[in-house]
CSV table of C-alpha atoms in Angstrom, one decimal:
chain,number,residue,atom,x,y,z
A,1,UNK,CA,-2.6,-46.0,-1.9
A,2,UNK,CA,-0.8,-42.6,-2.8
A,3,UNK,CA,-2.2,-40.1,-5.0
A,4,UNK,CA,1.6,-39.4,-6.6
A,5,UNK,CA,0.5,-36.8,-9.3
A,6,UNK,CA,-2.3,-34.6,-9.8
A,7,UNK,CA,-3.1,-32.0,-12.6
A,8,UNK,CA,-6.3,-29.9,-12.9
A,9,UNK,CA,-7.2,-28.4,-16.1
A,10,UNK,CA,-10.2,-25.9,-16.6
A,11,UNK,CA,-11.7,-26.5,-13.2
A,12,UNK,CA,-12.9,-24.1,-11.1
A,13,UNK,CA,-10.5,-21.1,-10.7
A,14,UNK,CA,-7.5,-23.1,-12.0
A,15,UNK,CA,-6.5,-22.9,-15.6
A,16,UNK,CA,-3.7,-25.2,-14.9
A,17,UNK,CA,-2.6,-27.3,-11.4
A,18,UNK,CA,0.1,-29.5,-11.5
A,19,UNK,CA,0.9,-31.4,-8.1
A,20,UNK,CA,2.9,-34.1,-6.6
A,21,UNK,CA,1.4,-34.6,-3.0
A,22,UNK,CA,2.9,-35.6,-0.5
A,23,UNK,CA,2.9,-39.2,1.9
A,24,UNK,CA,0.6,-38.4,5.5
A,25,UNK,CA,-0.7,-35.3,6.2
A,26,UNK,CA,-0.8,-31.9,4.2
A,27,UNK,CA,-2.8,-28.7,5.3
A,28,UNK,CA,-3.7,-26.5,2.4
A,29,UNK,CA,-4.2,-23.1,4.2
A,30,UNK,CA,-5.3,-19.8,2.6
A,31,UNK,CA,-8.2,-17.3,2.4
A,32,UNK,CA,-11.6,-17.9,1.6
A,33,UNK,CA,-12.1,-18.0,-2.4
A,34,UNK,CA,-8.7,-18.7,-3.3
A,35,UNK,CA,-9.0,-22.5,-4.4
A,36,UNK,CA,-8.9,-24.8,-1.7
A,37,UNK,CA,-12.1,-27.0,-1.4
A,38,UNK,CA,-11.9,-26.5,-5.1
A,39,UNK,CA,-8.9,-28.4,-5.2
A,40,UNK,CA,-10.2,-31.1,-2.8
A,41,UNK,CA,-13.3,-31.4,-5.0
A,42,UNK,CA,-10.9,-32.3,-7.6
A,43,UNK,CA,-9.4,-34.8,-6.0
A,44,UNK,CA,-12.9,-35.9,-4.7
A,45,UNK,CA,-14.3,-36.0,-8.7
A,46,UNK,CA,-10.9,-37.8,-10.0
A,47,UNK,CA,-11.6,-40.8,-7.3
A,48,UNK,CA,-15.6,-41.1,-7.4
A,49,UNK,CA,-16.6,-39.6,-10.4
A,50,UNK,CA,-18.6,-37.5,-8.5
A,51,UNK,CA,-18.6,-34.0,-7.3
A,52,UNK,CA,-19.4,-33.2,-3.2
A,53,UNK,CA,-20.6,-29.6,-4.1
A,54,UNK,CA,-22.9,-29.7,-6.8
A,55,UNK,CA,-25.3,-32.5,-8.9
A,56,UNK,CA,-24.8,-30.1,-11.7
A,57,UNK,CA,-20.9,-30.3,-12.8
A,58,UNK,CA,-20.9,-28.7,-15.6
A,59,UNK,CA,-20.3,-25.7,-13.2
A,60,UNK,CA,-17.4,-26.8,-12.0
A,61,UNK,CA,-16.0,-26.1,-15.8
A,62,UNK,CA,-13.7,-22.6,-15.2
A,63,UNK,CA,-15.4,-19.8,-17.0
A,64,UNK,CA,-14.9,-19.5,-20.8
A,65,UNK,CA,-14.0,-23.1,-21.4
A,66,UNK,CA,-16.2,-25.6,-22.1
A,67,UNK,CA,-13.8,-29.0,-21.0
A,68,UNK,CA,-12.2,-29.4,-17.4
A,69,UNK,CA,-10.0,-32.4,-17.1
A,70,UNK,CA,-8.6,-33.8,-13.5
A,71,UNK,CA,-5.8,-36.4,-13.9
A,72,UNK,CA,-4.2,-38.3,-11.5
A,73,UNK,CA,-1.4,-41.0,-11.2
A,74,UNK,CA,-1.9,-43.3,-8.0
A,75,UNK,CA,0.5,-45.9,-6.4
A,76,UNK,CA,-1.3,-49.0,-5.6
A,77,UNK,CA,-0.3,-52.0,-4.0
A,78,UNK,CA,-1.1,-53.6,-7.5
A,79,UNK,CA,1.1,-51.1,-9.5
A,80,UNK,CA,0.9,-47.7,-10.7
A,81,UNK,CA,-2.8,-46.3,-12.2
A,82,UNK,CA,-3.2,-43.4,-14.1
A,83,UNK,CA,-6.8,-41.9,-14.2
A,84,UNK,CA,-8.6,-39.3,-16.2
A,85,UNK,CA,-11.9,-38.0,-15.5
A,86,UNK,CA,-13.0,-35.2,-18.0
A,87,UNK,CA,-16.5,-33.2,-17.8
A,88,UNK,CA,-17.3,-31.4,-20.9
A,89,UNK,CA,-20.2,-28.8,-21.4
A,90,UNK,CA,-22.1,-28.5,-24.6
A,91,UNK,CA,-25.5,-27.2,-25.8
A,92,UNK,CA,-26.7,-30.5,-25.0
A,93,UNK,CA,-25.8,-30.9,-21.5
A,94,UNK,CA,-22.8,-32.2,-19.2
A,95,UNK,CA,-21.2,-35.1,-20.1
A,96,UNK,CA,-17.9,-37.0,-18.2
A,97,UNK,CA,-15.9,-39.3,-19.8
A,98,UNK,CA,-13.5,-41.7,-17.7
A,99,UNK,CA,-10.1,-43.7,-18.8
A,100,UNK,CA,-7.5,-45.9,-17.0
A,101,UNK,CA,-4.2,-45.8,-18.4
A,102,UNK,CA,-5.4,-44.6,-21.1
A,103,UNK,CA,-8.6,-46.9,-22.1
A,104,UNK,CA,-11.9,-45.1,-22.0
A,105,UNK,CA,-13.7,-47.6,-19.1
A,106,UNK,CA,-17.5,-47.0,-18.2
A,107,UNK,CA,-18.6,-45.1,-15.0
A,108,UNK,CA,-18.8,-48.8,-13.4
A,109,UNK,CA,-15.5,-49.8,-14.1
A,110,UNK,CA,-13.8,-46.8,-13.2
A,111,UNK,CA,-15.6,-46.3,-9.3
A,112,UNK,CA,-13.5,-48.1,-6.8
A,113,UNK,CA,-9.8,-47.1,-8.8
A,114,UNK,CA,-9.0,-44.4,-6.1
A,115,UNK,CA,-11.2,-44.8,-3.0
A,116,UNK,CA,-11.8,-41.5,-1.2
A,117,UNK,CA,-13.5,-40.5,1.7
A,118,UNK,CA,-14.4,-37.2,2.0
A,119,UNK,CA,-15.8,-34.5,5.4
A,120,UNK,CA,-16.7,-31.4,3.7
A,121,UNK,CA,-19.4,-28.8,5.3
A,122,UNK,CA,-22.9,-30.6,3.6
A,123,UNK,CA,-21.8,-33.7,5.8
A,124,UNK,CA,-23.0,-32.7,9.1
A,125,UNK,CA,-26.5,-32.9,7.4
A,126,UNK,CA,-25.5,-36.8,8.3
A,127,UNK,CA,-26.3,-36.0,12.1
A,128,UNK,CA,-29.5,-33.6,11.9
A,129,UNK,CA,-30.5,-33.3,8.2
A,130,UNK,CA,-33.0,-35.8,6.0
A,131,UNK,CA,-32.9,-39.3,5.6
A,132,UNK,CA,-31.8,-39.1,2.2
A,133,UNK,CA,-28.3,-37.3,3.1
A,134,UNK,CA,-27.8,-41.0,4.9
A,135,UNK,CA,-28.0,-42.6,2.3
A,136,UNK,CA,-26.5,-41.0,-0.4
A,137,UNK,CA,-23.6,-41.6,2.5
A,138,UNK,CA,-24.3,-45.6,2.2
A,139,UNK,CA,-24.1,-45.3,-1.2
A,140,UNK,CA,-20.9,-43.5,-2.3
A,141,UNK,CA,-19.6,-45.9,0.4
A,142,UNK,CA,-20.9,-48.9,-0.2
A,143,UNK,CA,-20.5,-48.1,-4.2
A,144,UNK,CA,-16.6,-47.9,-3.5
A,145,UNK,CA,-16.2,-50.7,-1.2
A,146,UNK,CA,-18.5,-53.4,-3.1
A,147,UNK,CA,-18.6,-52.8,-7.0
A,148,UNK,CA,-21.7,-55.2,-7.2
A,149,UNK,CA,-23.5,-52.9,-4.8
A,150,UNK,CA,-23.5,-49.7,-7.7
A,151,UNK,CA,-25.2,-52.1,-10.7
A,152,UNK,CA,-27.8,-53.5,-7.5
A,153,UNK,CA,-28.6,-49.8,-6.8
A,154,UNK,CA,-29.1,-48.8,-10.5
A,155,UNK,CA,-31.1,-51.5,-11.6
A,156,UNK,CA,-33.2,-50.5,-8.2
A,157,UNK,CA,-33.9,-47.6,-9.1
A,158,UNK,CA,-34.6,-48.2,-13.3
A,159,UNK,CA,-37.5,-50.4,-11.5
A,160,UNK,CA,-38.4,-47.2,-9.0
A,161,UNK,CA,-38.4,-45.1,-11.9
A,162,UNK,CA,-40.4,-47.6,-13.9
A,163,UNK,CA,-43.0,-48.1,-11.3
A,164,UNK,CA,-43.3,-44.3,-10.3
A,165,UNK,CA,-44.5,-43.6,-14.0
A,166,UNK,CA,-46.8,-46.0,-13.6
A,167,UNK,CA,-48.0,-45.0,-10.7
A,168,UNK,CA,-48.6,-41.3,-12.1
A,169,UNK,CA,-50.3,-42.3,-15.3
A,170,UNK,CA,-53.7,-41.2,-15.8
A,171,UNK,CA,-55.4,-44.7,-16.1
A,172,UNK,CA,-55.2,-47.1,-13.3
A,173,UNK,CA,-51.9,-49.0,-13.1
A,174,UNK,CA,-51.6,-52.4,-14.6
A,175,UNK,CA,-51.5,-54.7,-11.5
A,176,UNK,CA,-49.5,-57.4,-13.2
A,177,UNK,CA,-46.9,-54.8,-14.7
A,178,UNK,CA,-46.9,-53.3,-11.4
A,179,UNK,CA,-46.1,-57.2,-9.7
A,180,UNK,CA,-43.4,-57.4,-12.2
A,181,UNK,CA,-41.6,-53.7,-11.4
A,182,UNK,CA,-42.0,-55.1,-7.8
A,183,UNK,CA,-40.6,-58.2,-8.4
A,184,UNK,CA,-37.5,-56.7,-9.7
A,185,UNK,CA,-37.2,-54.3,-6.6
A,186,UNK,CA,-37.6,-57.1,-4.4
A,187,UNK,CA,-34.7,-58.7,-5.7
A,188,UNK,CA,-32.5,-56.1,-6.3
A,189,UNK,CA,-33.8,-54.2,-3.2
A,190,UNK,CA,-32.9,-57.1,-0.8
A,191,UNK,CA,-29.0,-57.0,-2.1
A,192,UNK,CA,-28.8,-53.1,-1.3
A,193,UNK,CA,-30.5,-54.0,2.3
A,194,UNK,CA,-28.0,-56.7,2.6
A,195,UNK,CA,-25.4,-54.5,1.7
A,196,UNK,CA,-26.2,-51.5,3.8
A,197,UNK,CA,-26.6,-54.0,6.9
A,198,UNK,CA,-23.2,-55.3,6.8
A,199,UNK,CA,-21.7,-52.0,6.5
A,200,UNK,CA,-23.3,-50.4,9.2
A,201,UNK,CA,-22.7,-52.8,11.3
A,202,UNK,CA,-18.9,-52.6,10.5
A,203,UNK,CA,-19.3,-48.9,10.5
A,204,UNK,CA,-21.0,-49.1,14.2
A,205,UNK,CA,-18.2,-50.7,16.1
A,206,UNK,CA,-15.6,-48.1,14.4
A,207,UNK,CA,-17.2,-45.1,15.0
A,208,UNK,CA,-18.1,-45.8,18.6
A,209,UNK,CA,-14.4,-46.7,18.9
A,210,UNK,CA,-13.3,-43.4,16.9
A,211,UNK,CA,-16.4,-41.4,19.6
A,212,UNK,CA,-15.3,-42.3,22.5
A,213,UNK,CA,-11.2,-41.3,21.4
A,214,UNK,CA,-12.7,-37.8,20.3
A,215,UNK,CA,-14.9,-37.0,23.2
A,216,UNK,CA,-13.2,-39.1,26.2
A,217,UNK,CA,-16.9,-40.3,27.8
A,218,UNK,CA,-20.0,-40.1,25.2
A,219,UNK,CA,-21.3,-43.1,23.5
A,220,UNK,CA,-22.1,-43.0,19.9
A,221,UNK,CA,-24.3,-45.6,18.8
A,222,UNK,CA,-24.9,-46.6,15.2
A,223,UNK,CA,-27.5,-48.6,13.5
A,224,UNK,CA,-29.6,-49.3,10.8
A,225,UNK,CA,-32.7,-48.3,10.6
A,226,UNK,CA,-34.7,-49.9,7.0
A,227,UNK,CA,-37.9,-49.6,5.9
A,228,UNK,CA,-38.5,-53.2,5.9
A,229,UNK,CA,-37.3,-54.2,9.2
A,230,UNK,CA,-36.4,-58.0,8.8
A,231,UNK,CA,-35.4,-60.7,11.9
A,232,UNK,CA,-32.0,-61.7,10.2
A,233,UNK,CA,-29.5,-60.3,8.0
A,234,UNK,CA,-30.3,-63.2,5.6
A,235,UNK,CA,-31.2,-63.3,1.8
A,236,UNK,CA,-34.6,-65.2,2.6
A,237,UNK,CA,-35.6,-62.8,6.0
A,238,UNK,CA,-35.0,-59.8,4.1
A,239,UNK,CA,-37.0,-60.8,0.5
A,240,UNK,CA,-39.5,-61.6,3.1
A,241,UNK,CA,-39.8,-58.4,4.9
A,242,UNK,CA,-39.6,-56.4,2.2
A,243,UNK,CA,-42.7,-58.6,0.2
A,244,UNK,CA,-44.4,-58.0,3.3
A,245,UNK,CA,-44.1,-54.3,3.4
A,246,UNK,CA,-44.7,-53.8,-0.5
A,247,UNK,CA,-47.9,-55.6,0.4
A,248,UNK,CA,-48.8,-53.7,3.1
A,249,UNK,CA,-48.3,-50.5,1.1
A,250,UNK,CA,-49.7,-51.5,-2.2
A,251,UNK,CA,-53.0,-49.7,-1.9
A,252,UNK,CA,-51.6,-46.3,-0.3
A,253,UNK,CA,-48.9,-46.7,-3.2
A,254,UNK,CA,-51.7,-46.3,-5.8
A,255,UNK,CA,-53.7,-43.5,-3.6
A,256,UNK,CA,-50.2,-41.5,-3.5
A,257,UNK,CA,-49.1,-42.4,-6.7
A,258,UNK,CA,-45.4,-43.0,-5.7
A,259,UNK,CA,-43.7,-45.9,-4.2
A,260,UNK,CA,-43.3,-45.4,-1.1
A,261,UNK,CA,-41.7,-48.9,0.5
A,262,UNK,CA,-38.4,-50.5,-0.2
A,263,UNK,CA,-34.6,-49.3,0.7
A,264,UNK,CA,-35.0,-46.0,-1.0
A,265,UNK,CA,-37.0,-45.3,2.1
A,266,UNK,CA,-34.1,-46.6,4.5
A,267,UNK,CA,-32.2,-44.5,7.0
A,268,UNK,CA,-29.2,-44.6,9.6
A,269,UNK,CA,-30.0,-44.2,13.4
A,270,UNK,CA,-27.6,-41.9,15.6
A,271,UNK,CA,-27.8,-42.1,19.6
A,272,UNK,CA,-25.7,-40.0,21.3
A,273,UNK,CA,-25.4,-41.4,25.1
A,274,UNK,CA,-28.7,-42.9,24.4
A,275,UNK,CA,-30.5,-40.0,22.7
A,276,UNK,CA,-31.1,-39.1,19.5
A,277,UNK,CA,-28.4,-36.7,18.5
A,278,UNK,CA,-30.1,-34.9,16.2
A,279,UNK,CA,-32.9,-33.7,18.8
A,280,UNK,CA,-30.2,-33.5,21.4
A,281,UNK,CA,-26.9,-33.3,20.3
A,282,UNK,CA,-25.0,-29.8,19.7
A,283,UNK,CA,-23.3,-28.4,16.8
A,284,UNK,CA,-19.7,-29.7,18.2
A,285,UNK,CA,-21.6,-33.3,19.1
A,286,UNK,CA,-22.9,-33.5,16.0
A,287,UNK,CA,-19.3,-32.4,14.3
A,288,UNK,CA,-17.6,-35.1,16.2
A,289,UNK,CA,-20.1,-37.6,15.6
A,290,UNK,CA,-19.9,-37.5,11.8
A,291,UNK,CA,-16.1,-37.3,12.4
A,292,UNK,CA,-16.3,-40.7,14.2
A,293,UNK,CA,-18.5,-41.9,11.4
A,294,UNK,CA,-15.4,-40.8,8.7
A,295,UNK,CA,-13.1,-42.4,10.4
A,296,UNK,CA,-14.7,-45.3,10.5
A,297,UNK,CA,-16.1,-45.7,6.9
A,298,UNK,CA,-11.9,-45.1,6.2
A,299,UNK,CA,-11.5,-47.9,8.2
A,300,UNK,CA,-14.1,-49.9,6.4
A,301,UNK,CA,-12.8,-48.9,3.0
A,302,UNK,CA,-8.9,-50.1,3.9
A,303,UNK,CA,-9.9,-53.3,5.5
A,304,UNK,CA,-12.4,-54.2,2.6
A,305,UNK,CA,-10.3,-53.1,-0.4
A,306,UNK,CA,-7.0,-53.9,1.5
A,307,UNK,CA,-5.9,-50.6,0.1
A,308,UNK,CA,-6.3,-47.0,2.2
A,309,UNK,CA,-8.2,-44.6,0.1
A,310,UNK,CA,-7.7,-40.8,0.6
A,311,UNK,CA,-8.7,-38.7,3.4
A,312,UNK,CA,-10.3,-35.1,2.4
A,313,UNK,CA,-11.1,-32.6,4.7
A,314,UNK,CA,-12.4,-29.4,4.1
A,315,UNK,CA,-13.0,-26.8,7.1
A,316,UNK,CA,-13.6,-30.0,9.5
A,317,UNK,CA,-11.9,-28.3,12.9
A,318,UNK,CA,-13.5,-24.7,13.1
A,319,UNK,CA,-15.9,-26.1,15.4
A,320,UNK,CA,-14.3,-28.1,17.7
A,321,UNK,CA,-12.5,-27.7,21.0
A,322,UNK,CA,-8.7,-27.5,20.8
A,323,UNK,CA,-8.6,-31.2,23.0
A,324,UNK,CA,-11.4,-32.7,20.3
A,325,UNK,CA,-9.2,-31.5,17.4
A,326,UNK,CA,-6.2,-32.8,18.9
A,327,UNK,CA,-7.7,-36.0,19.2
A,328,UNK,CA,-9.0,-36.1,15.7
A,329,UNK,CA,-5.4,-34.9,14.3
A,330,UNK,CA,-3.6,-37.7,16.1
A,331,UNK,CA,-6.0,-39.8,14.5
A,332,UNK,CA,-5.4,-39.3,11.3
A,333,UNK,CA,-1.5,-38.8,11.7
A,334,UNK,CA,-0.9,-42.5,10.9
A,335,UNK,CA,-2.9,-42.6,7.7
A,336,UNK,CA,-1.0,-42.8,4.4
A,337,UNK,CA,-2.3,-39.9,2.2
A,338,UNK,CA,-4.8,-37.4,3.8
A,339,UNK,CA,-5.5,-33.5,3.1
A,340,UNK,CA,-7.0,-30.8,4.7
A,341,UNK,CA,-8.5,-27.4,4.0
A,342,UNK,CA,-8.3,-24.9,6.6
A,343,UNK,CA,-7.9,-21.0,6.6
A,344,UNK,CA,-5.6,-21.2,9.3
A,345,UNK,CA,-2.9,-24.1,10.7
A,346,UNK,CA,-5.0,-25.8,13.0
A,347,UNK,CA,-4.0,-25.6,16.3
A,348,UNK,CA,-1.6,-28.8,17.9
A,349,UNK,CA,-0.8,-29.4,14.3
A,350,UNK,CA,1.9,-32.1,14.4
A,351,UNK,CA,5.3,-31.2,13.3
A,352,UNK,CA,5.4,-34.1,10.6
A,353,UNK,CA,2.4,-32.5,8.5
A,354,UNK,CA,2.9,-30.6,5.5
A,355,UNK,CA,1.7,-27.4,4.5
A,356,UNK,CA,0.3,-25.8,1.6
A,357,UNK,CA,-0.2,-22.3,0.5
A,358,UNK,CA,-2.8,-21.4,-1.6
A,359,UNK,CA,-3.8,-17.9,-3.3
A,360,UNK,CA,-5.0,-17.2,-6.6
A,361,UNK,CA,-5.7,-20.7,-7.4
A,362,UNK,CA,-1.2,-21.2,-6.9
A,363,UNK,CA,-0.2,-23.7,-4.4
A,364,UNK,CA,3.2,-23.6,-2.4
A,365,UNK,CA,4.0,-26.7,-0.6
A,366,UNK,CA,7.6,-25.1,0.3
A,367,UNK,CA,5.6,-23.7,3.2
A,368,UNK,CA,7.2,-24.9,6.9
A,369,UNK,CA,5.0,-26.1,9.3
């Protein structure tokens, strides 16, 4: 996949971006504040619908307008897409709206239409920040790479919702309306579980692949780590497991008030050379694990959706050694559309990347490498 055409309107510092990137790799280089994660967030909000900086996006919306809209026109294996996502700020909140070629489509319909994978600073909160940072990762992924796993996560957590107000409510919960919010998190809980099993075991064998290119002798090891631990990835073994821990947690549940078992409890296990590498691994370990883990979740992505999504990478070399760097960048030198943001060229940068200049929210992609 090639993102062939790109205009920003009304987003952050740019009143009006109009690009055609380029095939393989570009580094956008420039000062700090002048535009250029903003312009990967763009990309990043075209593709998922989502922005990596902020839940609220209204901000995103440049100063003194009150509409942003990010349009891009991909090559796909399939054809041509074009792609509109527009955010819009009024006095009664942030709304987005979404088309493809030009037919408004629900959120649903549009994820998956320009797959991205994204490094950007907040990610190395995969190797030593909370649980829930690993699986917001599982589910962007997952959301991209499986479009039945998106409706399975929402109806989960409708049900989660459901059962948490119940919970709270100042008479005791109805038991039977609470066995039917479980049954419905049983079932669609043990499709996410499912899910995030197969992924991270695809994601495993990558990444320690990926590792072990990057940092010439450590081991990374990958795995899942759920709330319900079941025996087999199977549809029965999992139901079963995660029956057994509702169960198991149903009186606490009503003592807490909140749910507190199922897949929303989940997590990803890291072992660097056998120990945990959040404990024990250092701020470059750490940065080249959740490289490893990118490059693998690319991976993933192509194989599953027989399409390459994008690459994004915003400040992702600063912290690694010059050989480590060189590693990664000969990594990514065979993929088909990948960007960077850096301050500076990084150093060992191949001779067939492209550059881009950035200042004052202009880009110049006349720049020699």
């Amino acid at each position: 996949m090639l993102l062939a055409r790109l205009t920003l309107s009304n987003f952050r510092n740019y009143s009006e971006l109009e690009l055609e990137p380029a095939r393989g790799l570009t580094v956008f280089v420039g000062a700090n504040a002048q535009g250029k994660s903003n312009l990967l967030e763009g990309i990043a909000l075209l593709g998922t619908g989502k922005s990596f900086r902020t839940a609220r996006e209204g901000d995103a919306i440049r100063r003194g307008s009150q509409l942003a809209v990010l349009r891009g026109e991909a090559t796909l294996a399939a054809g041509a897409v074009e792609l509109v996502c527009a955010v819009e700020r009024s006095s009664r909140g942030t709304r987005k709206t979404y088309t493809v070629n030009g037919g408004n489509v629900r959120y649903a319909s549009y994820l998956g239409r320009m797959r991205v994978v994204t490094f950007v600073p907040a990610d190395l909160q995969l190797a030593g920040g909370a649980a829930s940072a690993r699986r917001a990762f599982l589910n962007v992924a997952l959301a991209q790479a499986e479009p039945r796993y998106y409706h399975e996560l929402a109806r989960y957590r409708r049900s989660l919702q459901q059962k948490n107000a119940l919970l709270r409510g100042a008479i005791a919960a109805d038991p039977e309306l609470l066995a039917t919010y479980d049954r419905d998190l049983i079932e669609s809980g043990t499709q996410i579980m499912l899910a995030r099993e197969r992924i991270v075991r695809s994601l495993a064998e990558g990444a320690r692949r990926a590792h072990l290119r990057f940092s010439g002798s450590e081991r990374l090891e990958v795995g899942y780590a759920p709330d319900a631990p079941f025996d087999a990835p199977t549809e029965q073994a999992v139901t079963a497991a995660l029956e057994a821990r509702m169960r198991c947690c149903s009186d606490a549940e009503r003592l807490r008030k909140s749910a507190i078992a199922g897949p929303h409890r989940d997590d990803i296990s890291l072992m660097l050379d056998g120990e945990s590498l959040a404990t024990f691994g250092s701020q470059g370990q750490q940065r080249t694990a959740v490289l490893a883990l990118k490059v693998a979740e690319y991976a993933v992505m192509r194989q599953r959706a027989k399409e390459a999504p994008l690459l994004l990478l915003d400040d992702v070399l600063s912290e690694l050694d010059e050989e480590r760097a060189g590693a990664f960048l000969d990594e990514i030198g065979e993929y088909e559309q990948a960007f960077i943001a850096a301050t500076h060229l990084p150093a060992g940068l191949p001779a067939y990347a492209h550059v881009g200049r950035i200042a004052n929210a202009e880009v110049d992609l006349s720049v020699a490498c």
